[in-house]
mmCIF file of C-alpha atoms and ligand atoms in Angstrom:
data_model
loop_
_atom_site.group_PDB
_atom_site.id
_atom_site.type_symbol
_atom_site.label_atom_id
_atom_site.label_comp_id
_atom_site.label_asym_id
_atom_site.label_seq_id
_atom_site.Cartn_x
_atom_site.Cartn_y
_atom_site.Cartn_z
ATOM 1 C CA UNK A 1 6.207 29.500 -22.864
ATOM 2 C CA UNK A 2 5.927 31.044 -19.612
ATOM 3 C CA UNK A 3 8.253 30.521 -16.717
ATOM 4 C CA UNK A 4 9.451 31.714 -13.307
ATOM 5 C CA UNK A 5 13.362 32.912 -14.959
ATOM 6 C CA UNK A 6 15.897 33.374 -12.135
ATOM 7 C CA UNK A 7 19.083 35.925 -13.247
ATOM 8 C CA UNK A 8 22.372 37.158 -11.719
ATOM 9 C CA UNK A 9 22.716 40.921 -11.816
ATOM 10 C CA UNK A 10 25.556 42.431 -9.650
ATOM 11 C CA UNK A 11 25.206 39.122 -7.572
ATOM 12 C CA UNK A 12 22.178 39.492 -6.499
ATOM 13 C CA UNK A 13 19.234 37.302 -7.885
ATOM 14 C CA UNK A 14 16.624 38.393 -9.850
ATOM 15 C CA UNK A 15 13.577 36.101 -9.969
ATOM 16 C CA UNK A 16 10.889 37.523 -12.740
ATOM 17 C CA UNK A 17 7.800 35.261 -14.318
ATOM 18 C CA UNK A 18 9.081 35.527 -18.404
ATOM 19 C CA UNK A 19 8.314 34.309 -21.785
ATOM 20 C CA UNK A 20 11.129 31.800 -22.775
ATOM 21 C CA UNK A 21 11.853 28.951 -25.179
ATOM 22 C CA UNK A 22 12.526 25.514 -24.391
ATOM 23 C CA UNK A 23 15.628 23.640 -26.511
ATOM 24 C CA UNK A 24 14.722 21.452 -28.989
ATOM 25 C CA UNK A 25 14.457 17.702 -27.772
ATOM 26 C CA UNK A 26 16.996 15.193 -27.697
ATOM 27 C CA UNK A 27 16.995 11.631 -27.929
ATOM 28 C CA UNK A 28 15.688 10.041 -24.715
ATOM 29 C CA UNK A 29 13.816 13.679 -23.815
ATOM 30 C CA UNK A 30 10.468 13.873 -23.026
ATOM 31 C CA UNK A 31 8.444 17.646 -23.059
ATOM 32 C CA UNK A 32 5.603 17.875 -20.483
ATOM 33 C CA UNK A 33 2.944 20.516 -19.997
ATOM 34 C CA UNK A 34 3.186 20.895 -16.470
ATOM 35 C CA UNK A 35 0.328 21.132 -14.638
ATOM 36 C CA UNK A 36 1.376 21.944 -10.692
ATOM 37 C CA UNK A 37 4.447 21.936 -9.394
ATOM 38 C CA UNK A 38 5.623 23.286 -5.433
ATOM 39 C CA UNK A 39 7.712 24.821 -3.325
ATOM 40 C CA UNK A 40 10.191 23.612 -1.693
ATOM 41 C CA UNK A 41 12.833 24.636 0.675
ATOM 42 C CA UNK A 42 15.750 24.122 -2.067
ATOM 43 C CA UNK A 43 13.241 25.966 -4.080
ATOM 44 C CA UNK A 44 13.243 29.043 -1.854
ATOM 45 C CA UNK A 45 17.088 29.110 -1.784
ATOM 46 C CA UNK A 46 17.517 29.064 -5.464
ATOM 47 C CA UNK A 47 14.438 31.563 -5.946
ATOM 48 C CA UNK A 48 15.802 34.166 -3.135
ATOM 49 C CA UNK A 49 19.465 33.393 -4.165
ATOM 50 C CA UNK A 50 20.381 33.023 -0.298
ATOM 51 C CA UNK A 51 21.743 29.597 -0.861
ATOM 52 C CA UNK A 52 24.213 28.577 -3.497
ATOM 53 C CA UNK A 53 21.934 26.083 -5.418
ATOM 54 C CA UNK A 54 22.163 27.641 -8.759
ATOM 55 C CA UNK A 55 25.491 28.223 -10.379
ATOM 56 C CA UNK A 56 24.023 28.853 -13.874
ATOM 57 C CA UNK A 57 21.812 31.591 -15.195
ATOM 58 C CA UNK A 58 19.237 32.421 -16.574
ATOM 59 C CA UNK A 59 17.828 28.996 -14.935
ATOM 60 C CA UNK A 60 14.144 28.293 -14.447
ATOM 61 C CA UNK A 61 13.806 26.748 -11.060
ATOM 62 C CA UNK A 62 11.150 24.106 -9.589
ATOM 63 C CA UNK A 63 12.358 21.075 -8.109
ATOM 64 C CA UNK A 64 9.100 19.039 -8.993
ATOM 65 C CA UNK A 65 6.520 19.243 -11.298
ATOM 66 C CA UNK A 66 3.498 16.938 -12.173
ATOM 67 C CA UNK A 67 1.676 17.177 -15.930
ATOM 68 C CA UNK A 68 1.069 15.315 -19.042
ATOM 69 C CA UNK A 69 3.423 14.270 -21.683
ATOM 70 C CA UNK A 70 2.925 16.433 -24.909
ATOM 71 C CA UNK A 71 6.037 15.232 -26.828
ATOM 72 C CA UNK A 72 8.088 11.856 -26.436
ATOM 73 C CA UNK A 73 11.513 10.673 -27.505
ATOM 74 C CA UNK A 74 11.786 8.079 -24.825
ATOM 75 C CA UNK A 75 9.446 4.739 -26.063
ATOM 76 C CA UNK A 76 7.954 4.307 -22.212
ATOM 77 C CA UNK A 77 6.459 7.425 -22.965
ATOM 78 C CA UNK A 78 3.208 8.969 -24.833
ATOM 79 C CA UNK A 79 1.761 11.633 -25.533
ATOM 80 C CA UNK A 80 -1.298 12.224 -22.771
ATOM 81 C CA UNK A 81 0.374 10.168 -20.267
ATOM 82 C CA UNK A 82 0.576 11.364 -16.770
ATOM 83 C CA UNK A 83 4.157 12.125 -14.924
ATOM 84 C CA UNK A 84 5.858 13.247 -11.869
ATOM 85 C CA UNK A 85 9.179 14.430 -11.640
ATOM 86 C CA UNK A 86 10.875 14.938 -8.514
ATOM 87 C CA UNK A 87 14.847 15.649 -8.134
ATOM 88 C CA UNK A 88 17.439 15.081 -10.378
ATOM 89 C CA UNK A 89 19.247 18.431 -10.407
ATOM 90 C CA UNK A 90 15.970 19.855 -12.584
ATOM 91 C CA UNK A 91 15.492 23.286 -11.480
ATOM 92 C CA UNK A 92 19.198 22.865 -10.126
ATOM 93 C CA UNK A 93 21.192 22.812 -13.549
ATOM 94 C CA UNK A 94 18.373 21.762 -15.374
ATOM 95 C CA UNK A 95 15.706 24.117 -16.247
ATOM 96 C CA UNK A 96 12.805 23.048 -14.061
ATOM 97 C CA UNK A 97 8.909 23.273 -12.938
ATOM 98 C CA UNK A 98 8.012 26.162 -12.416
ATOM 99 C CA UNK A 99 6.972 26.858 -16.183
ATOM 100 C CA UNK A 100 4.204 26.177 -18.475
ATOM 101 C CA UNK A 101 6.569 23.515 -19.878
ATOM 102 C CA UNK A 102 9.703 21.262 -19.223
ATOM 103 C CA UNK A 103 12.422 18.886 -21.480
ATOM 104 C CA UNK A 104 13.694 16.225 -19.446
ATOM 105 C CA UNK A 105 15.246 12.586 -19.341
ATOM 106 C CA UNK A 106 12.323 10.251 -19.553
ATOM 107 C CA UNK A 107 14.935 8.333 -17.356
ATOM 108 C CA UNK A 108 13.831 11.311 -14.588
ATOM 109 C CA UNK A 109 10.182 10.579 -15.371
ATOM 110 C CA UNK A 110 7.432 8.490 -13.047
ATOM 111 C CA UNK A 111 3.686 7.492 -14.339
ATOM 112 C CA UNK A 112 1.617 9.186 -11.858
ATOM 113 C CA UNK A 113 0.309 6.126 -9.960
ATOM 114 C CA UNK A 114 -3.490 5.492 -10.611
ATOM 115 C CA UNK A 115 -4.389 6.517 -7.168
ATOM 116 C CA UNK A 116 -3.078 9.744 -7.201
ATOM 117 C CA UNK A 117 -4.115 12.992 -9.015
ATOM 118 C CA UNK A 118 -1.544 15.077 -9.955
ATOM 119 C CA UNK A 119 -2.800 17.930 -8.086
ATOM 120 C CA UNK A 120 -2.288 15.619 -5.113
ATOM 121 C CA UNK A 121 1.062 14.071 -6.348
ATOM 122 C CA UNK A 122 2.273 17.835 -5.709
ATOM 123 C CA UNK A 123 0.732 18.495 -2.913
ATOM 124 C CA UNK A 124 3.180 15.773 -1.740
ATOM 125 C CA UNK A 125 5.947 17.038 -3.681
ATOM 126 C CA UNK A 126 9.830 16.518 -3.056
ATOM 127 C CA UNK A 127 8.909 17.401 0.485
ATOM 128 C CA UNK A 128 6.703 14.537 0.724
ATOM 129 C CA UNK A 129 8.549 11.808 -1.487
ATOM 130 C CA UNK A 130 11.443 12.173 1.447
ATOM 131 C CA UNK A 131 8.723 12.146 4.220
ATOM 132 C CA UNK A 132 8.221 8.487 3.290
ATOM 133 C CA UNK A 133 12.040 7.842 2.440
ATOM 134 C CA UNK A 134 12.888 8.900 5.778
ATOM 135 C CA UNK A 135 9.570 6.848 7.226
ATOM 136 C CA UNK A 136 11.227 3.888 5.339
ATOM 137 C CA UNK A 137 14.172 4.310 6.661
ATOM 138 C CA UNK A 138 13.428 3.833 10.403
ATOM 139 C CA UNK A 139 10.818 0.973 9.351
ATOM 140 C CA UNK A 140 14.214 -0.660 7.200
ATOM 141 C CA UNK A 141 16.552 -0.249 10.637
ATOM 142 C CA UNK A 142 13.787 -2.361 12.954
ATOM 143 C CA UNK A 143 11.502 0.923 14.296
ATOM 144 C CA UNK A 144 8.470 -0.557 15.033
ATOM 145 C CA UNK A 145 4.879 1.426 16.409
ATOM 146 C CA UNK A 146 5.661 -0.715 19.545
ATOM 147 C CA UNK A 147 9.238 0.270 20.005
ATOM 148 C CA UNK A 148 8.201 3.724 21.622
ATOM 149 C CA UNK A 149 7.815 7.393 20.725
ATOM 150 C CA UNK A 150 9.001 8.516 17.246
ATOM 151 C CA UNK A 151 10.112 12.424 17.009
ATOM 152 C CA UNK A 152 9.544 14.925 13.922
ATOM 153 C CA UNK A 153 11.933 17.816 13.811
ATOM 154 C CA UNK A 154 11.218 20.997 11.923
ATOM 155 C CA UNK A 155 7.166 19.350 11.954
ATOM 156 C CA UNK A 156 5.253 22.181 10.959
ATOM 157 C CA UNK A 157 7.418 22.325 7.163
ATOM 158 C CA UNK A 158 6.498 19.851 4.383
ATOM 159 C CA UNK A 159 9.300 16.959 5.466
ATOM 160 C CA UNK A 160 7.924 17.425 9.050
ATOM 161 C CA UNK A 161 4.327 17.462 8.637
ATOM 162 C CA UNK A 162 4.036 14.841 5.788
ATOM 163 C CA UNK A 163 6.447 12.570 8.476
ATOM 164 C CA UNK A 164 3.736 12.879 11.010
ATOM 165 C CA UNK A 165 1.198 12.416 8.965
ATOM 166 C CA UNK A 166 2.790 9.245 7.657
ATOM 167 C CA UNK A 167 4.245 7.922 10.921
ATOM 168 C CA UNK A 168 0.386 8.495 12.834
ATOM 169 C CA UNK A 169 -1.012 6.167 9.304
ATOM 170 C CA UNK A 170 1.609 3.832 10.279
ATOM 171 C CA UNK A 171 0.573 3.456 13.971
ATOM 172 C CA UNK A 172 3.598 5.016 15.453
ATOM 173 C CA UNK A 173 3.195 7.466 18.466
ATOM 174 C CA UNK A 174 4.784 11.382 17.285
ATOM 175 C CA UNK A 175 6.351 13.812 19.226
ATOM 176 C CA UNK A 176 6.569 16.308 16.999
ATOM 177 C CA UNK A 177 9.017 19.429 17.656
ATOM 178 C CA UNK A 178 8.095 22.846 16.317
ATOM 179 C CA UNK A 179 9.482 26.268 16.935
ATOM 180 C CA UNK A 180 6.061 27.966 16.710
ATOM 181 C CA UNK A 181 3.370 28.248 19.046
ATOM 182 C CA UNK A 182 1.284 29.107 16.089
ATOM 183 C CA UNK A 183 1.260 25.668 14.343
ATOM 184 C CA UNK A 184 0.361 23.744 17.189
ATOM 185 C CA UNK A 185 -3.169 23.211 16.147
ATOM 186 C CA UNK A 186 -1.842 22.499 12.653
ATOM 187 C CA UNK A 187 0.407 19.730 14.054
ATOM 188 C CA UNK A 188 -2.529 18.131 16.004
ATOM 189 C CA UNK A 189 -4.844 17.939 13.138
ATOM 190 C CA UNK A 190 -1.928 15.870 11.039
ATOM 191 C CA UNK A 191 -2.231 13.617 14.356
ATOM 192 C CA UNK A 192 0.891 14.374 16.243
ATOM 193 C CA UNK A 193 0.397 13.090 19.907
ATOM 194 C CA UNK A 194 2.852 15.655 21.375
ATOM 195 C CA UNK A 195 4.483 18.945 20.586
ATOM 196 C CA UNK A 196 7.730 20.420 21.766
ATOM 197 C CA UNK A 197 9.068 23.300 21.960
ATOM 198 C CA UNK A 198 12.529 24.009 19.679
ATOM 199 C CA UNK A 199 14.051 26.038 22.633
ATOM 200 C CA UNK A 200 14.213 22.192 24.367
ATOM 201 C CA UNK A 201 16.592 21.476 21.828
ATOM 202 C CA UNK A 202 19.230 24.252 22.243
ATOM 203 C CA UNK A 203 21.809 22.320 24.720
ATOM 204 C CA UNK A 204 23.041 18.800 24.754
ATOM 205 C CA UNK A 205 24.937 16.457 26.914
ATOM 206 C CA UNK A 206 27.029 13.791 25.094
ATOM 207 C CA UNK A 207 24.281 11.224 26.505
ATOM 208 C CA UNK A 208 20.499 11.712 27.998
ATOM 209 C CA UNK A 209 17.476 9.766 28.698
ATOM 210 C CA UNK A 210 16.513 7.565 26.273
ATOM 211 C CA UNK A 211 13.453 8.911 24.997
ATOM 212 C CA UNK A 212 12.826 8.172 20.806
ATOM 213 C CA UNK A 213 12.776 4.884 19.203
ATOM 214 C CA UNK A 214 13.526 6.475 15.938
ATOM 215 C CA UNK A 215 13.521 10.273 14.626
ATOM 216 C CA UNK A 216 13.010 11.835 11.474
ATOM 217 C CA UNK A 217 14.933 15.184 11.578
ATOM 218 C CA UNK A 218 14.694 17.736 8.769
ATOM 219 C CA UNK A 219 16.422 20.574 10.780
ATOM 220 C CA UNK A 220 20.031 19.039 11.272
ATOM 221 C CA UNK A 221 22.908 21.219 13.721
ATOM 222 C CA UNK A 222 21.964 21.677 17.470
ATOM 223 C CA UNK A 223 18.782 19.901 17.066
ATOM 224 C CA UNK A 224 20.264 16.904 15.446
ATOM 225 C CA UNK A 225 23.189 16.827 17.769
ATOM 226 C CA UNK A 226 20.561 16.429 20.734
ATOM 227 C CA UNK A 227 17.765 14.001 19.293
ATOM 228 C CA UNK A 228 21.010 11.413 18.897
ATOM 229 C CA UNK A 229 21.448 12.489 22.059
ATOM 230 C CA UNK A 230 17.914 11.109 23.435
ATOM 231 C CA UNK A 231 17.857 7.961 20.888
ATOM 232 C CA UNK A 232 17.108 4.924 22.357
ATOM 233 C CA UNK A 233 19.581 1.864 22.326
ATOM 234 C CA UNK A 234 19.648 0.956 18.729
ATOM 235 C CA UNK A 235 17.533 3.186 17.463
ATOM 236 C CA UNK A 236 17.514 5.432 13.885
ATOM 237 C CA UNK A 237 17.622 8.593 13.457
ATOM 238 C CA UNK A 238 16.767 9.711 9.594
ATOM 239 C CA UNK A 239 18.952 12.895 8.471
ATOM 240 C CA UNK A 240 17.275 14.722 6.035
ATOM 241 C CA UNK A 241 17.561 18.601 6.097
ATOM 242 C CA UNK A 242 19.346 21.211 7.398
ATOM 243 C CA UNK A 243 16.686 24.089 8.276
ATOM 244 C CA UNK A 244 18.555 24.663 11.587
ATOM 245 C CA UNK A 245 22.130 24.205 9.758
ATOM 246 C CA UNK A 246 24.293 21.991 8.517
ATOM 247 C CA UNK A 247 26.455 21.535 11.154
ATOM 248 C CA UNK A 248 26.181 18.715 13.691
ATOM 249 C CA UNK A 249 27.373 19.710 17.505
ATOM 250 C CA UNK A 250 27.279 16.150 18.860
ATOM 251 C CA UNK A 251 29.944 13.486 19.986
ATOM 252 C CA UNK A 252 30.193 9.531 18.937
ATOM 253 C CA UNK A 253 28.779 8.516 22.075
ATOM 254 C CA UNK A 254 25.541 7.686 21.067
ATOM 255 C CA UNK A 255 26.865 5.863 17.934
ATOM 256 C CA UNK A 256 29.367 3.196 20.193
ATOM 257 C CA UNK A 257 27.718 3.340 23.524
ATOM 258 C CA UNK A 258 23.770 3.374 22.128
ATOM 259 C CA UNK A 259 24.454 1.655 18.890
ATOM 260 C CA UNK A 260 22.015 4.326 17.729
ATOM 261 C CA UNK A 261 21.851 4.369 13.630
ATOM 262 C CA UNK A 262 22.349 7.755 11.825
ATOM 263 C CA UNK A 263 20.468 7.183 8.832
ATOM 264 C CA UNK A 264 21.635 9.678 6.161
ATOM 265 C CA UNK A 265 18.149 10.206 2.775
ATOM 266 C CA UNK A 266 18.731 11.986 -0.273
ATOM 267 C CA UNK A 267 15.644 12.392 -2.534
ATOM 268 C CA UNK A 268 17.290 13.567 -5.593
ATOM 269 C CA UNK A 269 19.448 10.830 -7.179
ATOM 270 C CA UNK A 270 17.095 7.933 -5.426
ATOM 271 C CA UNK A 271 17.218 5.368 -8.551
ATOM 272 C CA UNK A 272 14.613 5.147 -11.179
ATOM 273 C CA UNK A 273 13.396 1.570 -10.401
ATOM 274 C CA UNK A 274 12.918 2.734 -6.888
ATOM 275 C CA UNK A 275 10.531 5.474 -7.018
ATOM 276 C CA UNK A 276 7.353 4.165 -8.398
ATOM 277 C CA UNK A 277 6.880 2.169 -5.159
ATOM 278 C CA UNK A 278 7.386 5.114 -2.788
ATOM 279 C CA UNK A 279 4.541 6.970 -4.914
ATOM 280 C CA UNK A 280 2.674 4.430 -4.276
ATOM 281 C CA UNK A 281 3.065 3.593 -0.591
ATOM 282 C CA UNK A 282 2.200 7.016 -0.768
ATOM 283 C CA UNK A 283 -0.183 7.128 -2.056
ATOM 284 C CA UNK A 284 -1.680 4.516 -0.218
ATOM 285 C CA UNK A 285 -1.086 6.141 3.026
ATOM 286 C CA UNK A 286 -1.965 9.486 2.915
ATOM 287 C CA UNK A 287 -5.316 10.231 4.181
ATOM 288 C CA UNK A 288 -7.314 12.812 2.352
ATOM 289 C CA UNK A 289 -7.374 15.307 5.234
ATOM 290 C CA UNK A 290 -3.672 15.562 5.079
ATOM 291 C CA UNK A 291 -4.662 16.946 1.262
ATOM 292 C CA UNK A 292 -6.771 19.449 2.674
ATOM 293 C CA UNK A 293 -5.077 20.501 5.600
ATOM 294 C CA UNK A 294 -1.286 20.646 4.810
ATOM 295 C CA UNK A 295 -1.611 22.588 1.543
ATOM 296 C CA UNK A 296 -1.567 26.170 0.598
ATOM 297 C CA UNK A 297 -2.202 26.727 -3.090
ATOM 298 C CA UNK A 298 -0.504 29.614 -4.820
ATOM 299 C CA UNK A 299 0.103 30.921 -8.143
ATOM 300 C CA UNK A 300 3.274 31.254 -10.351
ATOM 301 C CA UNK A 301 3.560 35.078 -9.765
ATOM 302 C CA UNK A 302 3.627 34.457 -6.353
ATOM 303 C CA UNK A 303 6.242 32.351 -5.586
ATOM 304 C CA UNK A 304 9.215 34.795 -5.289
ATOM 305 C CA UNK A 305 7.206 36.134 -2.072
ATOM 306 C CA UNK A 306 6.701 32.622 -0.975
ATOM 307 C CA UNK A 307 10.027 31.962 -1.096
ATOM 308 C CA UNK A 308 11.213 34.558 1.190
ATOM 309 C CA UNK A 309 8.495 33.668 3.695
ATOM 310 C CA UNK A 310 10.417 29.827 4.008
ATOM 311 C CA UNK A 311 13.436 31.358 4.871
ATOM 312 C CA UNK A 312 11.711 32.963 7.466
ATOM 313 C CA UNK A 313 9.433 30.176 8.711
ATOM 314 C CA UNK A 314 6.438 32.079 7.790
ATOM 315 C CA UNK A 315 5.217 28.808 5.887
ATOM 316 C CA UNK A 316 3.481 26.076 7.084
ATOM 317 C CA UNK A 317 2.991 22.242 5.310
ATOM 318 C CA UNK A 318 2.970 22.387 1.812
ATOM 319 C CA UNK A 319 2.716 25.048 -0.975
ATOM 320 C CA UNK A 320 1.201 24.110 -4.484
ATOM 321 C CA UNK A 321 2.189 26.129 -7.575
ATOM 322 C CA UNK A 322 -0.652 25.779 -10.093
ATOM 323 C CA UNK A 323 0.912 25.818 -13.292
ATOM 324 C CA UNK A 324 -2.192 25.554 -16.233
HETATM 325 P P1 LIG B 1 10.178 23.857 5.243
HETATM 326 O O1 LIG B 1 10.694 25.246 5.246
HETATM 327 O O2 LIG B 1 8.805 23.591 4.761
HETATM 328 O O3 LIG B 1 10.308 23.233 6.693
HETATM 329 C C1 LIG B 1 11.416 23.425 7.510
HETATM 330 C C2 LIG B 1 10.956 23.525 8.952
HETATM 331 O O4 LIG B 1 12.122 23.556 9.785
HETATM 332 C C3 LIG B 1 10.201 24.806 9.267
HETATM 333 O O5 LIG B 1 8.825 24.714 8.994
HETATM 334 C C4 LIG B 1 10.471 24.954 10.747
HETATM 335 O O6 LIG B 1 9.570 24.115 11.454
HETATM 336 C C5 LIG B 1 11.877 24.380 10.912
HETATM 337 N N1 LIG B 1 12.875 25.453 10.939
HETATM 338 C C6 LIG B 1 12.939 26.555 10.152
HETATM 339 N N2 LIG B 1 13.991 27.325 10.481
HETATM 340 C C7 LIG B 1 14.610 26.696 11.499
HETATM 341 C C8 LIG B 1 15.758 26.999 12.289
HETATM 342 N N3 LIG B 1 16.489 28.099 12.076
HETATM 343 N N4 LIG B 1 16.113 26.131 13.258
HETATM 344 C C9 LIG B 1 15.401 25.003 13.474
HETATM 345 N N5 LIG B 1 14.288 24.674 12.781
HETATM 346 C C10 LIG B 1 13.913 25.502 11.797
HETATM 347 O O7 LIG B 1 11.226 22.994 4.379
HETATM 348 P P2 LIG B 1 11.048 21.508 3.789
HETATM 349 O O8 LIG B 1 10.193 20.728 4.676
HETATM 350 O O9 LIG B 1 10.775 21.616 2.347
HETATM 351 O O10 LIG B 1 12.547 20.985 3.952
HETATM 352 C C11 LIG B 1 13.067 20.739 5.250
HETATM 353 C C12 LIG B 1 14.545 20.442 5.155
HETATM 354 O O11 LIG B 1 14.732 19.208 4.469
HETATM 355 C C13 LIG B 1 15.340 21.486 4.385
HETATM 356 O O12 LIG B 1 16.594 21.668 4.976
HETATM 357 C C14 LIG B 1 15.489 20.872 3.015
HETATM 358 O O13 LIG B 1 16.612 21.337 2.335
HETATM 359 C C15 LIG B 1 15.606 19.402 3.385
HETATM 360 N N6 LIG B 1 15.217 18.516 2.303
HETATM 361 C C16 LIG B 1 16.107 17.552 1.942
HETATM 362 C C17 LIG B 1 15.815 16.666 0.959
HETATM 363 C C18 LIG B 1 16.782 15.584 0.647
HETATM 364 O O14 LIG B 1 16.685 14.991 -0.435
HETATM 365 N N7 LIG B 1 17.714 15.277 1.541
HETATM 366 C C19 LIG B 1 14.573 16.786 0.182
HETATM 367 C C20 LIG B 1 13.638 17.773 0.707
HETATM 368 C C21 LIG B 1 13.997 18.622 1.721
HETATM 369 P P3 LIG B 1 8.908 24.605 12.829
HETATM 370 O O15 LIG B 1 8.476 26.022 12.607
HETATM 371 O O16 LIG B 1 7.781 23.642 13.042
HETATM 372 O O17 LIG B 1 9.989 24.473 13.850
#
């Protein structure tokens, strides 16, 4: 089968679209033809070898995939039926999605949801499954649309612009924060109320104005350190990316003097039981302009030069990977 093969020569890594074969299955494996799958920022680590995501090669990499199931050794699942797969180390230390085909847990495995085609389902993507993870987790710590402004860090990627999206279907007010000029008109279409510049986010006091009710921030370090900075008095402040670095520049003070909530999200090891529901909220509140507009659709060949544009923000919302 065909697949995007990543390699280690002289360390340096070598990303080539190959002809490979997939192991045999095991009990509790499931193949799937795989339809789409997308790119993600993990993805463009792994891909460009930049970041140490991959300690194993040759590895196929593709942190999501959507397709149908063509071989079964897990009873939930037939042959025919529909899946996502999001997380779990696949693409990590698992071969992943961007091939023709993958072998993986059915315990890894969700039924696309009814609403939802699985072009769409990866137009949303990892990127978009921890959109609404982070949404949930400011609506789980008491952020309310009436509580005040909600920020988006890092807006114009997939986190960022699937947040907005989400947070504007919710009936929250978004400040999103962008360091392009460029995507401005992007971010307004997706229905963010305000933009501002990165460059405000370079220097922080311990404490500032109140400003956020709740943030999502995909971009972590100096940005991070200055968003807790401007959280309201018991607000939230979902942690989800590090874009800007994975340091965080800040003091306790708005943790014991602002009671502000620093709500760490991880996508990849969110339990089984738990996912079908965020698919569907999902699917539930994404409009279909935010199909249209927040998607770039590429081909496999393509996605080692995609890759390198994310590391240097040349990319904007989402990019699908069609597969068959
Ligand atoms: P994207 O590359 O699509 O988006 C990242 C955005 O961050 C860019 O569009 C840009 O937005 C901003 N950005 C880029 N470089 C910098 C920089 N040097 N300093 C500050 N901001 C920067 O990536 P994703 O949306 O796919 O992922 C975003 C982050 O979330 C990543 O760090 C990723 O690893 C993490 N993530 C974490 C998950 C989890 O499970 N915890 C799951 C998915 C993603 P703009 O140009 O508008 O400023």
């Amino acid at each position: 089968m065909k697949a995007l093969v990543l390699e280690q020569i002289e360390n340096k890594t070598l990303a080539a679209v190959k002809e490979i074969t997939l192991p045999a299955l095991a009990d509790g494996d499931v193949l799937v033809d795989i339809d789409w799958s997308s790119l993600n920022y993990k993805d463009a680590l792994a891909i460009t070898g930049k970041g140490k995501i991959i300690r194993q090669f040759p590895m196929v990499p593709g942190i999501d995939f959507s397709g149908r199931v063509s071989e079964s050794r897990d009873p939930r699942f037939i042959p025919g039926q529909q899946v996502i797969l999001t997380g779990w180390g696949v693409g990590e230390n698992h071969w992943g999605g961007l091939a023709a085909q993958a072998c993986v847990k059915g315990d890894w495995l969700v039924s696309l949801p009814d609403a939802l085609s699985a072009r769409n389902a990866m137009i949303i993507g990892t990127a978009g499954f921890t959109a609404m993870l982070c949404v949930d987790a400011l609506v789980e710590a008491g952020v309310k649309p009436q509580s005040g402004k909600v920020l988006v860090t890092g807006a114009s990627g997939g986190v960022g612009s699937t947040a907005v999206v989400l947070l504007k279907a919710l009936g929250y007010t978004v400040v999103a924060v962008s360091g392009r000029e460029s995507t401005h008109d992007f971010l307004r279409q997706l229905g963010a109320d305000e933009i501002l510049p990165r460059s405000d986010f370079e220097e922080t006091r311990p404490l500032e104005k109140q400003l956020w009710a709740g943030a999502v921030d995909t971009v972590g370090s100096k940005v991070l350190a200055k968003v807790l900075a401007q959280t309201n008095y018991r607000g939230c402040v979902a942690a989800c990316g590090l874009a800007g670095g994975f340091d965080l520049p800040g003091t306790v003070m708005p943790f014991i003097l602002r009671n502000v909530r620093l709500q760490g999200v991880d996508s990849v090891m969110v339990p089984t039981e738990e996912r079908a529901a965020v698919w569907a909220r999902l699917a539930s509140l994404l409009p279909e302009s935010y199909y249209q507009q927040a998607s770039t659709e590429i081909g496999l060949e393509q996605a080692p030069a995609f890759a390198a544009d994310f590391l240097s923000n040349k990319i904007q919302g989402r990019t699908l990977v069609k597969i068959n």
